[in-house]
PDB file of C-alpha atoms in Angstrom:
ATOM      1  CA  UNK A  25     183.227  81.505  42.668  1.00 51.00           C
ATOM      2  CA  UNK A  26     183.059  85.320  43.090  1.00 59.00           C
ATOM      3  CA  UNK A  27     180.802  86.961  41.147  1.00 64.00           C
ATOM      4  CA  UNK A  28     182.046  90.689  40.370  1.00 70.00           C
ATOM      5  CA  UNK A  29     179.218  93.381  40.006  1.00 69.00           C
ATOM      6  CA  UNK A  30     180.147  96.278  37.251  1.00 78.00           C
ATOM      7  CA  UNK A  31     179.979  99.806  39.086  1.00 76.00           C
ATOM      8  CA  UNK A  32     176.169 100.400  36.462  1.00 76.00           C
ATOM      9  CA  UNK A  33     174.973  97.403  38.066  1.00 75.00           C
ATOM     10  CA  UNK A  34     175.843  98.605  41.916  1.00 71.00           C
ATOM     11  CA  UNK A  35     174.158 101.778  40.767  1.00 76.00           C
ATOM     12  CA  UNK A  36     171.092  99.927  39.535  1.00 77.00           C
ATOM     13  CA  UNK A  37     170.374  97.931  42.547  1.00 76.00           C
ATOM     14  CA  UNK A  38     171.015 100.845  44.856  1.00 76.00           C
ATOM     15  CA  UNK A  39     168.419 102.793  42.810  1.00 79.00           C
ATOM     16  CA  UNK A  40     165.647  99.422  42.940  1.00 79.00           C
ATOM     17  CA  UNK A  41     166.546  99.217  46.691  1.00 79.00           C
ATOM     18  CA  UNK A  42     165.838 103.231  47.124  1.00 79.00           C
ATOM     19  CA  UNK A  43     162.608 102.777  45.114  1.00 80.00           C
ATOM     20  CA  UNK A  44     161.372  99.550  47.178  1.00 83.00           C
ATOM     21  CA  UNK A  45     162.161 102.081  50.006  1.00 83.00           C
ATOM     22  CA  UNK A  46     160.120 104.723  49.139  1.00 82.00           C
ATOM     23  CA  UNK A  47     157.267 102.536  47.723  1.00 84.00           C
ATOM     24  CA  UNK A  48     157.219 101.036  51.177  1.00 86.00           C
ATOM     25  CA  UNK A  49     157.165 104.473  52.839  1.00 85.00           C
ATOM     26  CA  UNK A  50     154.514 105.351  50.597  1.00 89.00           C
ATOM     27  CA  UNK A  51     152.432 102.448  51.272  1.00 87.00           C
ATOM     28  CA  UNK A  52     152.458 103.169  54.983  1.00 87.00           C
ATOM     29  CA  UNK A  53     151.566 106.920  55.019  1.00 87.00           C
ATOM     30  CA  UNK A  54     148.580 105.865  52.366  1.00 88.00           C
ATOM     31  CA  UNK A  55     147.731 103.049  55.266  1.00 85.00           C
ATOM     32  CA  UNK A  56     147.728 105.247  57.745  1.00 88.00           C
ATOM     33  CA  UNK A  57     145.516 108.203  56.279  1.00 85.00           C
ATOM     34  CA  UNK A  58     143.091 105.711  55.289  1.00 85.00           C
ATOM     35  CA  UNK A  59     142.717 104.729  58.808  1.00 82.00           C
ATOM     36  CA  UNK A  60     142.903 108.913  60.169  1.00 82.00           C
ATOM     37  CA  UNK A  61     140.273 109.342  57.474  1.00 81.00           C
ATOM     38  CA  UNK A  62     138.099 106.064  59.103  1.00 79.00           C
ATOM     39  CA  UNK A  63     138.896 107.191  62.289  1.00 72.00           C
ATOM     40  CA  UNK A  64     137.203 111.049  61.723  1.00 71.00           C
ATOM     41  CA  UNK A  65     134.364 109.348  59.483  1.00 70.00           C
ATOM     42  CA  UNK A  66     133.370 107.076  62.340  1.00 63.00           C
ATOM     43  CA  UNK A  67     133.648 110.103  65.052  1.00 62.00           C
ATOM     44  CA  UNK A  68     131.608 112.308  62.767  1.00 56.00           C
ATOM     45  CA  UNK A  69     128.736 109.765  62.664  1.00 57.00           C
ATOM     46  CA  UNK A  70     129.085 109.261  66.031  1.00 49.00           C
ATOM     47  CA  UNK A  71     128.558 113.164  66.909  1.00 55.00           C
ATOM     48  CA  UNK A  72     125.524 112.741  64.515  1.00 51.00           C
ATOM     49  CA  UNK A  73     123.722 110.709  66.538  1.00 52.00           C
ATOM     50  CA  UNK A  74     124.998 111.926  69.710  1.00 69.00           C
ATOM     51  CA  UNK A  75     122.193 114.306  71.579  1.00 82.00           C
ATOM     52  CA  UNK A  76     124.060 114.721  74.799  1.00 91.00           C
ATOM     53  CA  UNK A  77     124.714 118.253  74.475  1.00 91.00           C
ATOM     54  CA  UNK A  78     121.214 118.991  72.874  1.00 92.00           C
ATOM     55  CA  UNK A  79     119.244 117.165  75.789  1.00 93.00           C
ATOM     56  CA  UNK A  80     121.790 119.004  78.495  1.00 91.00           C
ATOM     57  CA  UNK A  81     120.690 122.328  77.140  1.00 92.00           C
ATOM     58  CA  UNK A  82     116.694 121.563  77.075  1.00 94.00           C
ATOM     59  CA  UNK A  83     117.220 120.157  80.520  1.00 92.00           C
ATOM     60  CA  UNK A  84     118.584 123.479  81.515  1.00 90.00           C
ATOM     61  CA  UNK A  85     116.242 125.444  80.058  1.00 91.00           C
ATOM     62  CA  UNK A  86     112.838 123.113  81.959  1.00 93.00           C
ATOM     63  CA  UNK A  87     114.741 123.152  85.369  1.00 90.00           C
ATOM     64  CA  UNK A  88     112.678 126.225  86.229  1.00 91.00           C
ATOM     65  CA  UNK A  89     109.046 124.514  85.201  1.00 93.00           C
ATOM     66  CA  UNK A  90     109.942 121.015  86.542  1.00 94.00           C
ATOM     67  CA  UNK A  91     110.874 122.120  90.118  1.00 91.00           C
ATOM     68  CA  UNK A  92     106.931 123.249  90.316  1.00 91.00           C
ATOM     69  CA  UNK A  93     105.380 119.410  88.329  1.00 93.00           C
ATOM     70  CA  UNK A  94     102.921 121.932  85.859  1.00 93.00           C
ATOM     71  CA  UNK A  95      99.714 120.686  84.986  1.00 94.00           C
ATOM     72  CA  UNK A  96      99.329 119.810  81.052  1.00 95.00           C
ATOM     73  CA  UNK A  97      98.722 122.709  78.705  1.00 95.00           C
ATOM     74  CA  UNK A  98      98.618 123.628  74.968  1.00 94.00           C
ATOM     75  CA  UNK A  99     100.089 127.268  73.684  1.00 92.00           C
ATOM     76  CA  UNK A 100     102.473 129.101  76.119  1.00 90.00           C
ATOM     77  CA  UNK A 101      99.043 131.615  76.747  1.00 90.00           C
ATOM     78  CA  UNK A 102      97.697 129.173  78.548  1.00 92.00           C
ATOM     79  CA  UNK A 103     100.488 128.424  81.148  1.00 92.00           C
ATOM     80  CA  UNK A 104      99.312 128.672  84.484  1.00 91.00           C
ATOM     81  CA  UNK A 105     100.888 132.276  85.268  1.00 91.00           C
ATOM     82  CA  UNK A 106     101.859 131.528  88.859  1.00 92.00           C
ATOM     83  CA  UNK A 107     103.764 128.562  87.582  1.00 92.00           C
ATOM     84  CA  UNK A 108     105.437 130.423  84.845  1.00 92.00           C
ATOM     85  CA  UNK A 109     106.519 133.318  87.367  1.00 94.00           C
ATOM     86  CA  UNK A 110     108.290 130.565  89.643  1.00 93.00           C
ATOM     87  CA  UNK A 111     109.449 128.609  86.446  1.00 92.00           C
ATOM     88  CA  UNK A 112     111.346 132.146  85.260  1.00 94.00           C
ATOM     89  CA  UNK A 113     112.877 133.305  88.381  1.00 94.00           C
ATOM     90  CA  UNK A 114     114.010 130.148  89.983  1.00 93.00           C
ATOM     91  CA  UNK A 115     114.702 128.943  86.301  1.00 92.00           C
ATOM     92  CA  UNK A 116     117.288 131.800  86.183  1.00 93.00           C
ATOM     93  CA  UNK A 117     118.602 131.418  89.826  1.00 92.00           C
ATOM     94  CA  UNK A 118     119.319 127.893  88.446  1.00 87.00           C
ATOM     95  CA  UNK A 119     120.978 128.498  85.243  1.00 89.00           C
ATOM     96  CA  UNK A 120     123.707 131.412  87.208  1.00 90.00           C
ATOM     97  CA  UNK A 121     124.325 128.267  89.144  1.00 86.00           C
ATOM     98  CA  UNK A 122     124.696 125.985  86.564  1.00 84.00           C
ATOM     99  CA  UNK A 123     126.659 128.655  84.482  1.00 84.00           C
ATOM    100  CA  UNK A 124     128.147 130.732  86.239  1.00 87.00           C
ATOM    101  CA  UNK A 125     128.724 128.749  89.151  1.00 86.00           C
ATOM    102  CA  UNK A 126     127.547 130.869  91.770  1.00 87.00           C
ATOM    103  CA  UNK A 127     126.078 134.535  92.492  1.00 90.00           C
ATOM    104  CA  UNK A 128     129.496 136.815  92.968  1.00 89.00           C
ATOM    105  CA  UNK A 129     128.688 139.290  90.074  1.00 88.00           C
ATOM    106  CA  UNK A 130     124.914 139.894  91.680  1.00 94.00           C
ATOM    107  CA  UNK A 131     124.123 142.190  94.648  1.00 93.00           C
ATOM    108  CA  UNK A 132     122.345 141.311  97.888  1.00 93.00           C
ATOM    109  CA  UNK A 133     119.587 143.228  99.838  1.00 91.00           C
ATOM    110  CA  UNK A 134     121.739 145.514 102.605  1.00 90.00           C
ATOM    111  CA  UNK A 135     118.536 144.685 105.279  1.00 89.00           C
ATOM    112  CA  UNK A 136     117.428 141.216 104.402  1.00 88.00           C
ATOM    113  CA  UNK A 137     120.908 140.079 102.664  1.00 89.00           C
ATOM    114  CA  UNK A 138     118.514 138.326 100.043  1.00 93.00           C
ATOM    115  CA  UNK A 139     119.601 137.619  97.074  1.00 93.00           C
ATOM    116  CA  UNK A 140     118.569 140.199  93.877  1.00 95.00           C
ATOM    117  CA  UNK A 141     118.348 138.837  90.292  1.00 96.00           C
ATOM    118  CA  UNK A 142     117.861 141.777  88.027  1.00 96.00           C
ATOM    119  CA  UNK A 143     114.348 141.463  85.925  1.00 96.00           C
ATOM    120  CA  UNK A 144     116.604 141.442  82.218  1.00 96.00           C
ATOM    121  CA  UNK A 145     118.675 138.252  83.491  1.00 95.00           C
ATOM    122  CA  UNK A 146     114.730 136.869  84.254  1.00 95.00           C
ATOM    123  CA  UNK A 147     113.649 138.190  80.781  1.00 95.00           C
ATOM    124  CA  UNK A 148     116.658 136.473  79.161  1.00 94.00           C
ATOM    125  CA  UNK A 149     115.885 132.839  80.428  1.00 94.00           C
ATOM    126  CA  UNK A 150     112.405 133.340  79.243  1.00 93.00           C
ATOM    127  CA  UNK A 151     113.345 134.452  76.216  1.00 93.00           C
ATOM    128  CA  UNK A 152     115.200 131.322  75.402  1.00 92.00           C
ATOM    129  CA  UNK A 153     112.601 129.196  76.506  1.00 94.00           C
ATOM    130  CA  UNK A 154     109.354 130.539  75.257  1.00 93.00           C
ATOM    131  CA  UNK A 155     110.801 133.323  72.873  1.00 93.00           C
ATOM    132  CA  UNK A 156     111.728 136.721  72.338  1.00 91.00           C
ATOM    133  CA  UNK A 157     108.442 138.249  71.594  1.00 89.00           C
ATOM    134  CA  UNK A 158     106.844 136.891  74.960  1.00 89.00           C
ATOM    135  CA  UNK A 159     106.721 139.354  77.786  1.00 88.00           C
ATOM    136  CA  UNK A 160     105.873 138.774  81.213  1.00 92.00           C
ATOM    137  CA  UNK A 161     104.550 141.614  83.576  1.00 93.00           C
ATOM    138  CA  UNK A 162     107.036 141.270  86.693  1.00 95.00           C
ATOM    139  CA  UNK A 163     105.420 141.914  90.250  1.00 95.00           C
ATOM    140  CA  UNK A 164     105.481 140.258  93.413  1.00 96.00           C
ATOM    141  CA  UNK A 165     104.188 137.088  94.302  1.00 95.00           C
ATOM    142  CA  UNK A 166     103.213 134.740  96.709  1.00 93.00           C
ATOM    143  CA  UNK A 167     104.642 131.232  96.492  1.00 90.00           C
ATOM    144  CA  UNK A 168     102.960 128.432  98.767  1.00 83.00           C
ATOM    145  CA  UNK A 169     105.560 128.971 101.850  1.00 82.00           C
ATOM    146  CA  UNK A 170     107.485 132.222 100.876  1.00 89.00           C
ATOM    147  CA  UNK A 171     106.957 135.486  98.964  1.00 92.00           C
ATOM    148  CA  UNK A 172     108.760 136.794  96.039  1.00 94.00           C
ATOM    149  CA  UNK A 173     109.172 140.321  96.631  1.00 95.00           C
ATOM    150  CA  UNK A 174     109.985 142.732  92.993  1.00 96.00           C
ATOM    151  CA  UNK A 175     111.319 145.829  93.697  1.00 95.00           C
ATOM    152  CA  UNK A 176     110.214 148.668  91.703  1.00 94.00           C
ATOM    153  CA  UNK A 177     112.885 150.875  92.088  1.00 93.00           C
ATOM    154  CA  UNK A 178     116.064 148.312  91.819  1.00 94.00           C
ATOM    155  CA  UNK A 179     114.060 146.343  89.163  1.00 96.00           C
ATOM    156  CA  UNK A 180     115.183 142.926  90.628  1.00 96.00           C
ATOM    157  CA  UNK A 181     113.726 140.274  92.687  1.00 96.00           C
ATOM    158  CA  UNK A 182     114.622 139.433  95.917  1.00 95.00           C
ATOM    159  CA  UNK A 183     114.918 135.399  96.421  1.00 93.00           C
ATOM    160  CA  UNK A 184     114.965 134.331  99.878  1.00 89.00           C
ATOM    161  CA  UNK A 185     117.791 132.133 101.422  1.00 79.00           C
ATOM    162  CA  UNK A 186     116.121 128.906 101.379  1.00 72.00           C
ATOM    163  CA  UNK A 187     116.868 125.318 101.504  1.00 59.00           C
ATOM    164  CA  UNK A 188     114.663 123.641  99.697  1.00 66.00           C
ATOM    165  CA  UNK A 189     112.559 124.643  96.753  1.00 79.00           C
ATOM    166  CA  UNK A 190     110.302 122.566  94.000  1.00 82.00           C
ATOM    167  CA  UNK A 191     109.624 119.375  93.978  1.00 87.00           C
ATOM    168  CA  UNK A 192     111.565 117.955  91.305  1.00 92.00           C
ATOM    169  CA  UNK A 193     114.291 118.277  88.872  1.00 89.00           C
ATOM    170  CA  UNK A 194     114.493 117.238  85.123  1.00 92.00           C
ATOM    171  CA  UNK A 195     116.405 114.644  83.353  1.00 93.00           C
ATOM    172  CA  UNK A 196     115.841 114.916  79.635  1.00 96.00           C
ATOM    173  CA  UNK A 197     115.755 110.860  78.058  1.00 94.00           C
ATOM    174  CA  UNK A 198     114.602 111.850  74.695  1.00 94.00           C
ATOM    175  CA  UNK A 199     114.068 113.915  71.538  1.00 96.00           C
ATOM    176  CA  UNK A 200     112.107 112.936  68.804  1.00 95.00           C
ATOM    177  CA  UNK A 201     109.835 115.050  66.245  1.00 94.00           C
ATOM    178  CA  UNK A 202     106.184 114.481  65.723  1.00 93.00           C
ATOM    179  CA  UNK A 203     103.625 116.685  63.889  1.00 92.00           C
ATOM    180  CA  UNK A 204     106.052 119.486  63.066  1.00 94.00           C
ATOM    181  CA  UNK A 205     106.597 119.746  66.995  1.00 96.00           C
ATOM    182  CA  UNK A 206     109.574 118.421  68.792  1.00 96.00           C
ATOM    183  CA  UNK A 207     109.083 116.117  71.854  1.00 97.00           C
ATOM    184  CA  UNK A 208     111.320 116.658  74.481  1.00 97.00           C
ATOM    185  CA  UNK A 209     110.620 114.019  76.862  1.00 97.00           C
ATOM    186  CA  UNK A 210     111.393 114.326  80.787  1.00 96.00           C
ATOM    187  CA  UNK A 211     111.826 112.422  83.896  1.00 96.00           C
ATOM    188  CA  UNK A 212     110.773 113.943  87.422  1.00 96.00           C
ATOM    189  CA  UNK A 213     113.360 113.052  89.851  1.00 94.00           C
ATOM    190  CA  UNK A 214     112.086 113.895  93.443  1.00 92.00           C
ATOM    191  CA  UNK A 215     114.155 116.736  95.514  1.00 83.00           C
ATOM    192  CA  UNK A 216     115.295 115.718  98.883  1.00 67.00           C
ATOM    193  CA  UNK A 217     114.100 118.037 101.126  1.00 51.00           C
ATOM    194  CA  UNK A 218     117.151 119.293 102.503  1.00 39.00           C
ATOM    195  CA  UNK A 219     118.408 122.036 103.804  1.00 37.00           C
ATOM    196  CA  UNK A 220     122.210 121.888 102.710  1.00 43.00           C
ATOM    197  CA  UNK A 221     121.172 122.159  99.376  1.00 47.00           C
ATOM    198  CA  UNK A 222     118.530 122.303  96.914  1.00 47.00           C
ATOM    199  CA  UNK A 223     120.180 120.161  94.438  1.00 46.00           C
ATOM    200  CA  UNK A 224     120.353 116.972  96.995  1.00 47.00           C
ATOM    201  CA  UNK A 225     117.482 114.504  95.467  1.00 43.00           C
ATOM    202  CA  UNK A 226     116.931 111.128  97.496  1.00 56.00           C
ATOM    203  CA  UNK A 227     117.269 109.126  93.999  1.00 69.00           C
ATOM    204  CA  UNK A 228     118.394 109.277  90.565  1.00 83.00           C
ATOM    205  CA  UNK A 229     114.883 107.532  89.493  1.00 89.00           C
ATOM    206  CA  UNK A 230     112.427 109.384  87.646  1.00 93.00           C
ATOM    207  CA  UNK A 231     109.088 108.880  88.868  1.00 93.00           C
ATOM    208  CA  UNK A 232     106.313 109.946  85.796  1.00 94.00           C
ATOM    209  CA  UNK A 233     107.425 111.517  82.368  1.00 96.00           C
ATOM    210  CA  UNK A 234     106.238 114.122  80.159  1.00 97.00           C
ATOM    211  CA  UNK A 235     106.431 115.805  77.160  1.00 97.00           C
ATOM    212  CA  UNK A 236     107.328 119.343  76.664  1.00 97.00           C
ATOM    213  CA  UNK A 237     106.283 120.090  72.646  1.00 97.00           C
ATOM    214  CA  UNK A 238     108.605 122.869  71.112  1.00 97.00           C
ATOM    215  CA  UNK A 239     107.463 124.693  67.796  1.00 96.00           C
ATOM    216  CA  UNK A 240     110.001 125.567  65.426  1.00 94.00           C
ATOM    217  CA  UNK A 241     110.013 129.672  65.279  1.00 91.00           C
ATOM    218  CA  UNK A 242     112.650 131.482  62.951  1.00 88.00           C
ATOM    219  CA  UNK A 243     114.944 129.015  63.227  1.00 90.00           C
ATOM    220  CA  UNK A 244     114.685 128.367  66.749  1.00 93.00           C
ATOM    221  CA  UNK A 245     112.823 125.870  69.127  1.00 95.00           C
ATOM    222  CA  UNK A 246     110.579 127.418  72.047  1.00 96.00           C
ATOM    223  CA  UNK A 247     108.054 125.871  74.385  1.00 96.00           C
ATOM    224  CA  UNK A 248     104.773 125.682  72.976  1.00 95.00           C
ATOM    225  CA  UNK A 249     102.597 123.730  75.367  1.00 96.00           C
ATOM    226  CA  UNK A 250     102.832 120.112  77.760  1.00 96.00           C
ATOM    227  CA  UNK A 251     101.372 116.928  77.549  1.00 96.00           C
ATOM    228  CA  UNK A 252     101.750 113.355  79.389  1.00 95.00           C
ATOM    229  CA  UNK A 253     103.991 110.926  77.867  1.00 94.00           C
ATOM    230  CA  UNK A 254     104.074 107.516  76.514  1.00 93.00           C
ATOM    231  CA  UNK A 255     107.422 107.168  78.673  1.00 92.00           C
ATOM    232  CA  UNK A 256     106.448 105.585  81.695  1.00 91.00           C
ATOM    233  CA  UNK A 257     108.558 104.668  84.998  1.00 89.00           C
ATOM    234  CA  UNK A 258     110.004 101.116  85.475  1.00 79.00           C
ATOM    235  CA  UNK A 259     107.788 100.496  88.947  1.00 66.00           C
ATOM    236  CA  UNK A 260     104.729 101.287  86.760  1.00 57.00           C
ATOM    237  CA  UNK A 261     105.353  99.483  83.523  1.00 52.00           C
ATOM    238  CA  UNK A 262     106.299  96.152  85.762  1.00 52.00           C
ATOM    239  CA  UNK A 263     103.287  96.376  88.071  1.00 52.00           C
ATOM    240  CA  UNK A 264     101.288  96.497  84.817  1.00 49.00           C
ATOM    241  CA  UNK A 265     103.055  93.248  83.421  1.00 49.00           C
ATOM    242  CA  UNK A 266     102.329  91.269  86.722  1.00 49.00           C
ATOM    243  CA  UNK A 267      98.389  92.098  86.796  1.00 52.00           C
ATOM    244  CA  UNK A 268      96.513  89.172  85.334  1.00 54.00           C
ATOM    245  CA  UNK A 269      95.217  89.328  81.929  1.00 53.00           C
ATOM    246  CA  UNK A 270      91.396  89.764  81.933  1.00 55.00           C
ATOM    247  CA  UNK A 271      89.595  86.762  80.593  1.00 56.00           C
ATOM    248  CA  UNK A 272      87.005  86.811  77.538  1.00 56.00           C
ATOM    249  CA  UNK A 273      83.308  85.262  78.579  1.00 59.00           C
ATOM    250  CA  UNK A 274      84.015  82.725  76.155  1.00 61.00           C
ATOM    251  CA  UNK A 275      87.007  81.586  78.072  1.00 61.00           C
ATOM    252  CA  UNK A 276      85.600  82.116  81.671  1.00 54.00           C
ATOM    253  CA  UNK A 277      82.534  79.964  80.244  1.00 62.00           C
ATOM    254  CA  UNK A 278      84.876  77.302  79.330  1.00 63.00           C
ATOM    255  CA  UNK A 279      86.783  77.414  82.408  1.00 58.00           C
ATOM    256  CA  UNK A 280      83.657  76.838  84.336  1.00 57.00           C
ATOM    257  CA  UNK A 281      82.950  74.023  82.383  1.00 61.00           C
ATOM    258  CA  UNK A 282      86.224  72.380  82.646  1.00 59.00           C
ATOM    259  CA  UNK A 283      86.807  72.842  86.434  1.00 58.00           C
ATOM    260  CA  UNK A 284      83.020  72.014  87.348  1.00 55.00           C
ATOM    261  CA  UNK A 285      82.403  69.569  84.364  1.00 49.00           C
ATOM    262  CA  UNK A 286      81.579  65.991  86.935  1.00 48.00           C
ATOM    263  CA  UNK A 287      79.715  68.183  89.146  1.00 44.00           C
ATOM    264  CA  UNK A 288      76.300  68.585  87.359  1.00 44.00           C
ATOM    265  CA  UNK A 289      76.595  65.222  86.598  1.00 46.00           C
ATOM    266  CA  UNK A 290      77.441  64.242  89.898  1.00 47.00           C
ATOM    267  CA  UNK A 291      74.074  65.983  91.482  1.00 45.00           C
ATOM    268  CA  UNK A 292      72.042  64.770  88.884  1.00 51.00           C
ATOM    269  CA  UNK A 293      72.986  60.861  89.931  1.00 46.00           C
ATOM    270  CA  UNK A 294      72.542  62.242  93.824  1.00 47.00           C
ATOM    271  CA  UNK A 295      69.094  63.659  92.933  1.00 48.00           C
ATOM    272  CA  UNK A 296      67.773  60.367  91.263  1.00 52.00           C
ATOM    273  CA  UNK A 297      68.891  58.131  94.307  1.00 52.00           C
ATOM    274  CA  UNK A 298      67.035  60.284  96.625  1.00 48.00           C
ATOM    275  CA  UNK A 299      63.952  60.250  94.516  1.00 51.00           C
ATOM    276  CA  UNK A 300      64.477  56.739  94.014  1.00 53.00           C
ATOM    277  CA  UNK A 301      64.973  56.267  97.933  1.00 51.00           C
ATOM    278  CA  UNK A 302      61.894  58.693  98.249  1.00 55.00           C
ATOM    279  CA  UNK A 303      59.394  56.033  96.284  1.00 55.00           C
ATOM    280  CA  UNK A 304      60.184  53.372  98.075  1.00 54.00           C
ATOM    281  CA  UNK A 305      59.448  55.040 101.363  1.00 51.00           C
ATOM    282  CA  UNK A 306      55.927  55.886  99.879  1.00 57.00           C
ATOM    283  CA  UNK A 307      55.562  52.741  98.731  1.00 56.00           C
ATOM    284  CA  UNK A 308      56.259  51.222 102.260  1.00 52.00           C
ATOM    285  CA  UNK A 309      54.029  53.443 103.888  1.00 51.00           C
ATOM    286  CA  UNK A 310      51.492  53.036 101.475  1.00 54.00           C
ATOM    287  CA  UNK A 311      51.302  48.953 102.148  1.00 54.00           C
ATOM    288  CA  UNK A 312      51.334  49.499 105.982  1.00 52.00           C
ATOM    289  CA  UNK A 313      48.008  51.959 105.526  1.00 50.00           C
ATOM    290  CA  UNK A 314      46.552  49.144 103.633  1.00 49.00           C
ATOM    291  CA  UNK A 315      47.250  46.011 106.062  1.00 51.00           C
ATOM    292  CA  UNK A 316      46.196  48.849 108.938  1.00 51.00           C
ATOM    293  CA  UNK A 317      42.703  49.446 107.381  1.00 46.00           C
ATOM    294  CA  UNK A 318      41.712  45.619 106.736  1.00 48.00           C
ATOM    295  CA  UNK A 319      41.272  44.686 110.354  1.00 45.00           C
ATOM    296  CA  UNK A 320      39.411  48.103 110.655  1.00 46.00           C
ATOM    297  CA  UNK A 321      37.210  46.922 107.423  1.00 40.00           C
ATOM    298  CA  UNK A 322      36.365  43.556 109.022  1.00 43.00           C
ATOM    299  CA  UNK A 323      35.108  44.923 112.576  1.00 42.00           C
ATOM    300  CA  UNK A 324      32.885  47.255 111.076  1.00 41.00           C
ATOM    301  CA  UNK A 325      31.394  45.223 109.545  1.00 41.00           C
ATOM    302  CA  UNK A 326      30.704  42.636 111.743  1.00 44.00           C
ATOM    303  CA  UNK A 327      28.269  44.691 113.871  1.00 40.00           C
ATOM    304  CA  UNK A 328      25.672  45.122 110.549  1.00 39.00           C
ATOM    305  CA  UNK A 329      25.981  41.399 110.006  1.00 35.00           C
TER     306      UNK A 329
END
């Protein structure tokens, strides 16, 4: 039987069928916004947490200290100023590397063909390290196997072509904040002494860590002093886990006693068997002296009878 649809009802199933349409088109651009909106949520956390780029930038701006390993100090003052005067101007030759990739935009000496890094680009890195009101006298001076010459009249250093300099580079493994100062801690790789390159190291394995503190100065972080951190490197931390434990007294007393326990006793029995042997060996000799001396007795006094 053929069921014959009036041309109002065609028109009202065409519009449910366009509406069931558009609900369903609806349903999937609400679907997939919800996820885009997930999506940016979950990548905006993730930059949160992510220090990458913040630990790249501190590890450019110690590359200049760490090639020279300096010794603990608190309040930039009290830097050792031979190590902050290499820090600064290999710290800069570093960071053109880094940043610029290489030295085309600087000049070089005519005689010695050395290399001359103006005293403002110096100046600069320091600046973003220790801050802007720091200021550092520039002269020449006298590294352990070269000399860094300042010229006076050019107001740039001259860096020698060299193949190796420092003795290690940084790797930054964490940031944390403690007593208003910010921990930066770094590992010392060791530099392959090389001369192809300066930037060869023999492993990607830091050998000690320490903490560079950073106080918080109009908005800014800057290098405030140095101290030895609680990081230490894998060879150390499992040599400490295989030493021994150190024993109370209580519990070396006790071991003695449990170990040794039958052996008191054991001398003790010993010591009364041999005295015990001991008697009777007096007593023996004893009874021979006697039967000796009656015979003796008897013929002396035989004579008075």
């Amino acid at each position: 039987m053929k069921i014959e649809m009036t041309p109002e009802e065609h028109a009202r199933l065409h519009r449910r069928r366009g509406r069931q349409a558009l609900g369903l088109v609806i349903a999937v651009l609400v679907l997939i916004g919800t996820l885009t909106v997930l999506h940016a949520g979950v990548n905006a956390v993730a930059k949160l947490f992510d220090d990458t780029a913040q630990k790249q930038e501190y590890e450019d701006k110690l590359e200049g200290l760490v090639l020279f390993d300096p010794v603990p100090f608190e309040g930039i003052e009290n830097i050792d100023d031979l190590t902050l005067r290499e820090a600064a101007v290999w710290g800069c030759v570093y960071s053109i590397q880094e940043t610029q990739g290489g030295f085309d935009g600087y000049n070089t000496d005519p005689d010695t063909e050395q290399l001359l890094i103006p005293s403002v680009d110096v100046d600069a890195y320091l600046a973003k390290l220790v801050g802007p009101s720091f200021r550092m006298t520039h002269k020449t001076f006298e590294m352990e196997d070269m000399t860094i010459e300042f010229d006076d009249t050019t107001q740039c250093y001259k860096i020698p072509v060299t193949g190796s300099v420092g003795s290690y580079r940084a790797t930054v493994t964490k940031l944390f904040k403690k007593d208003g100062l910010l921990h930066v801690t770094v590992g010392y790789i060791p530099n392959q002494n090389a001369t192809d390159s300066i930037l060869t190291t023999t492993s990607d394995t830091p050998v000690k860590y320490m903490d560079y503190l950073f106080s918080r100065q109009s908005g800014s972080w800057y290098l405030t002093g140095l101290t030895e951190s609680e990081t230490k490197p894998e060879s150390t931390a499992a040599s400490t886990a295989s030493e021994p434990a150190m024993m109370a007294d209580s519990e070396v007393q006790d071991a003695i006693l449990a170990t040794g326990g039958e052996t008191p006793a054991g001398s003790d029995a010993a010591s009364s068997e041999a005295a015990a042997a001991s008697g009777e060996a007096d007593g023996i000799a004893e009874s021979e002296a006697a039967s000796d001396a009656e015979p003796q007795a008897e013929s002396a006094a035989s004579p008075a009878a």
